mmCIF file of C-alpha atoms in Angstrom:
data_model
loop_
_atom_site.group_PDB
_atom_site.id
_atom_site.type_symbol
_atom_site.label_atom_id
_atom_site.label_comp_id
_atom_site.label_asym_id
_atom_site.label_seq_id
_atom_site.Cartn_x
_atom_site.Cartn_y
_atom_site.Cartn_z
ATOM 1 C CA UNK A 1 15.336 6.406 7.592
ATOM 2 C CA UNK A 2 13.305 6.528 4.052
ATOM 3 C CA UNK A 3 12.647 2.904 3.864
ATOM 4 C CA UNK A 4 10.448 0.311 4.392
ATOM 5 C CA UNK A 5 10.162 -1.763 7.695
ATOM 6 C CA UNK A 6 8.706 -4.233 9.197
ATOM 7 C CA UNK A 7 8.007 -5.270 13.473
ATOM 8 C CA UNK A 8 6.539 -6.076 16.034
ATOM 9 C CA UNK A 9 5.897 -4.513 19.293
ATOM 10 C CA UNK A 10 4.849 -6.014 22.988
ATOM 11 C CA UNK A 11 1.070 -5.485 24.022
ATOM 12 C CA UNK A 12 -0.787 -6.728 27.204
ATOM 13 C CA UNK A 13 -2.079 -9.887 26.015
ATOM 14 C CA UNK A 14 0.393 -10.517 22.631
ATOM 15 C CA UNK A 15 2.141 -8.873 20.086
ATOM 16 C CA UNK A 16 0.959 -6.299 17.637
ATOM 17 C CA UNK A 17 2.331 -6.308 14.140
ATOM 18 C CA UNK A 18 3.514 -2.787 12.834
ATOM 19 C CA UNK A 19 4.487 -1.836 9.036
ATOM 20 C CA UNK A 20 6.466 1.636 8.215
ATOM 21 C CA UNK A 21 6.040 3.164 4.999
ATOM 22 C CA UNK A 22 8.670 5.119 2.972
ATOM 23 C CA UNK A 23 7.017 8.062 3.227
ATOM 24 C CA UNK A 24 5.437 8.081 6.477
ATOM 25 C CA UNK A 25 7.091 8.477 9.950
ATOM 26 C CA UNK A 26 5.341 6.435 12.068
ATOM 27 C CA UNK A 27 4.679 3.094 12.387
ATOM 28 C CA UNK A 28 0.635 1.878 11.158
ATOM 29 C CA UNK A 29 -0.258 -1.329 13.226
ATOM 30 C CA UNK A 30 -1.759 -4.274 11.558
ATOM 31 C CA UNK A 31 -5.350 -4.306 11.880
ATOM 32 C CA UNK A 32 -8.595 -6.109 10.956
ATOM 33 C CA UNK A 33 -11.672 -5.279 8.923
ATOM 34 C CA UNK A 34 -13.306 -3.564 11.319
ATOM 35 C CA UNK A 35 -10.122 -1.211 12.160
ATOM 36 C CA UNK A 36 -9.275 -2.996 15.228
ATOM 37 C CA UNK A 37 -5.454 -3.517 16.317
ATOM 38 C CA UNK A 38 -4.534 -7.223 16.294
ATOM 39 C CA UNK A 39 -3.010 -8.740 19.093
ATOM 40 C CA UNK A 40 -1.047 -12.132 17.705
ATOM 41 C CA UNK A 41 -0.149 -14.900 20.501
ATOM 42 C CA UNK A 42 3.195 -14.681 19.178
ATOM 43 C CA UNK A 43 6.169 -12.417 17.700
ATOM 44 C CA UNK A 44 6.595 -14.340 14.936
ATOM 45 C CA UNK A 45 2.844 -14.737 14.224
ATOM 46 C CA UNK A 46 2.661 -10.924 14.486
ATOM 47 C CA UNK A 47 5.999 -10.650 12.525
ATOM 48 C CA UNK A 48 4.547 -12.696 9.927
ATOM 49 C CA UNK A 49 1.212 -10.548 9.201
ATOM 50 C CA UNK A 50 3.439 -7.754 9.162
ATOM 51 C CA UNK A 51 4.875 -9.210 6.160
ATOM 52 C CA UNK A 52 1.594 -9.746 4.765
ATOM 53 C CA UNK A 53 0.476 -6.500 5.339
ATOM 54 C CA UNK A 54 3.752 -4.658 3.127
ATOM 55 C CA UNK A 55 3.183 -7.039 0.563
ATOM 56 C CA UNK A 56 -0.302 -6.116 0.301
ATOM 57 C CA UNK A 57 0.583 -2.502 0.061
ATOM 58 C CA UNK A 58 3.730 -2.558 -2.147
ATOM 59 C CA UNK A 59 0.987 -4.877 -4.528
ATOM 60 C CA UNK A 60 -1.700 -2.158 -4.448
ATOM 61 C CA UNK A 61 -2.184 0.216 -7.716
ATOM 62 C CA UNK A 62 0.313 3.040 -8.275
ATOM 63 C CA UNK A 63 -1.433 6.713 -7.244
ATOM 64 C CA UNK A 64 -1.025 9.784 -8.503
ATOM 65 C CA UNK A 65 -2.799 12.714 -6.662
ATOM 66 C CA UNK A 66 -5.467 10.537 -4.926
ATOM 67 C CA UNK A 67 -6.449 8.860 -9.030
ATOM 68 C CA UNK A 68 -5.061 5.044 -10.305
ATOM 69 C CA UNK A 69 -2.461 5.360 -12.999
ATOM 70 C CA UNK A 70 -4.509 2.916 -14.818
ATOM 71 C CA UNK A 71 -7.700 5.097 -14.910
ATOM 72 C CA UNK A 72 -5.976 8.385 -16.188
ATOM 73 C CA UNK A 73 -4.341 6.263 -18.673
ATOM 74 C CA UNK A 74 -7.386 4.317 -20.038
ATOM 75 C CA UNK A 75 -9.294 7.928 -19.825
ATOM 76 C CA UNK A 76 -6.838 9.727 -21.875
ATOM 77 C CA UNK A 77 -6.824 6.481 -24.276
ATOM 78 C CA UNK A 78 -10.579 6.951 -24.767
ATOM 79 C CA UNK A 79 -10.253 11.331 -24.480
ATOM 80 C CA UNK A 80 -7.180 11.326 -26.805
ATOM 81 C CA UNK A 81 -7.706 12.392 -30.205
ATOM 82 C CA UNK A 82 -6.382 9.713 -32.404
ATOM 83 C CA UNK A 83 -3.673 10.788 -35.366
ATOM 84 C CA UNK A 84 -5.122 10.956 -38.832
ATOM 85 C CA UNK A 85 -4.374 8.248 -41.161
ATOM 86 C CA UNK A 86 -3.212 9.374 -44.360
ATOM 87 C CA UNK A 87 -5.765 7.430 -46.557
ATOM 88 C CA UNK A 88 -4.945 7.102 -50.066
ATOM 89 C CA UNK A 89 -1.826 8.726 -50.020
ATOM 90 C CA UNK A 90 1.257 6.598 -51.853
#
């Protein structure tokens, strides 16, 4: 049950494309800019963006409570106190 999936799913006029996260339990349908579902003329075409879609999200930035792991790191690169050198000692 605590994977990731892909599929597709019979509408009216098509297919709608759906994408299940690990830790979600429902299934998010694949949708456009403005929020809209998309119906796709065909399972595979809707199969297909489905793919897209998982590949988009397993690509995205890690999070860590709501912040990129990039960010904090950089931040605490910049906030860090650097060690002290030990100048002119042999």
């Amino acid at each position: 049950m605590n994977e990731f999936q892909i599929g597709t799913e019979a509408v009216a006029d098509g297919h709608h494309g759906w994408i299940r996260k690990v830790h979600r339990a429902t299934n998010e349908i694949v949708r456009d800019s403005r929020g809209e579902p998309i119906v796709f003329a065909t399972q595979d075409a809707a199969k297909a963006a489905a793919g897209e879609a998982m590949v988009a999200y397993l690509n995205t930035p890690m999070l860590r409570d709501g912040a990129r792991v990039e960010a904090i790191f950089k931040a605490e690169a910049f906030f860090k106190p650097k060690p002290a050198t030990a100048a002119g000692v042999a």
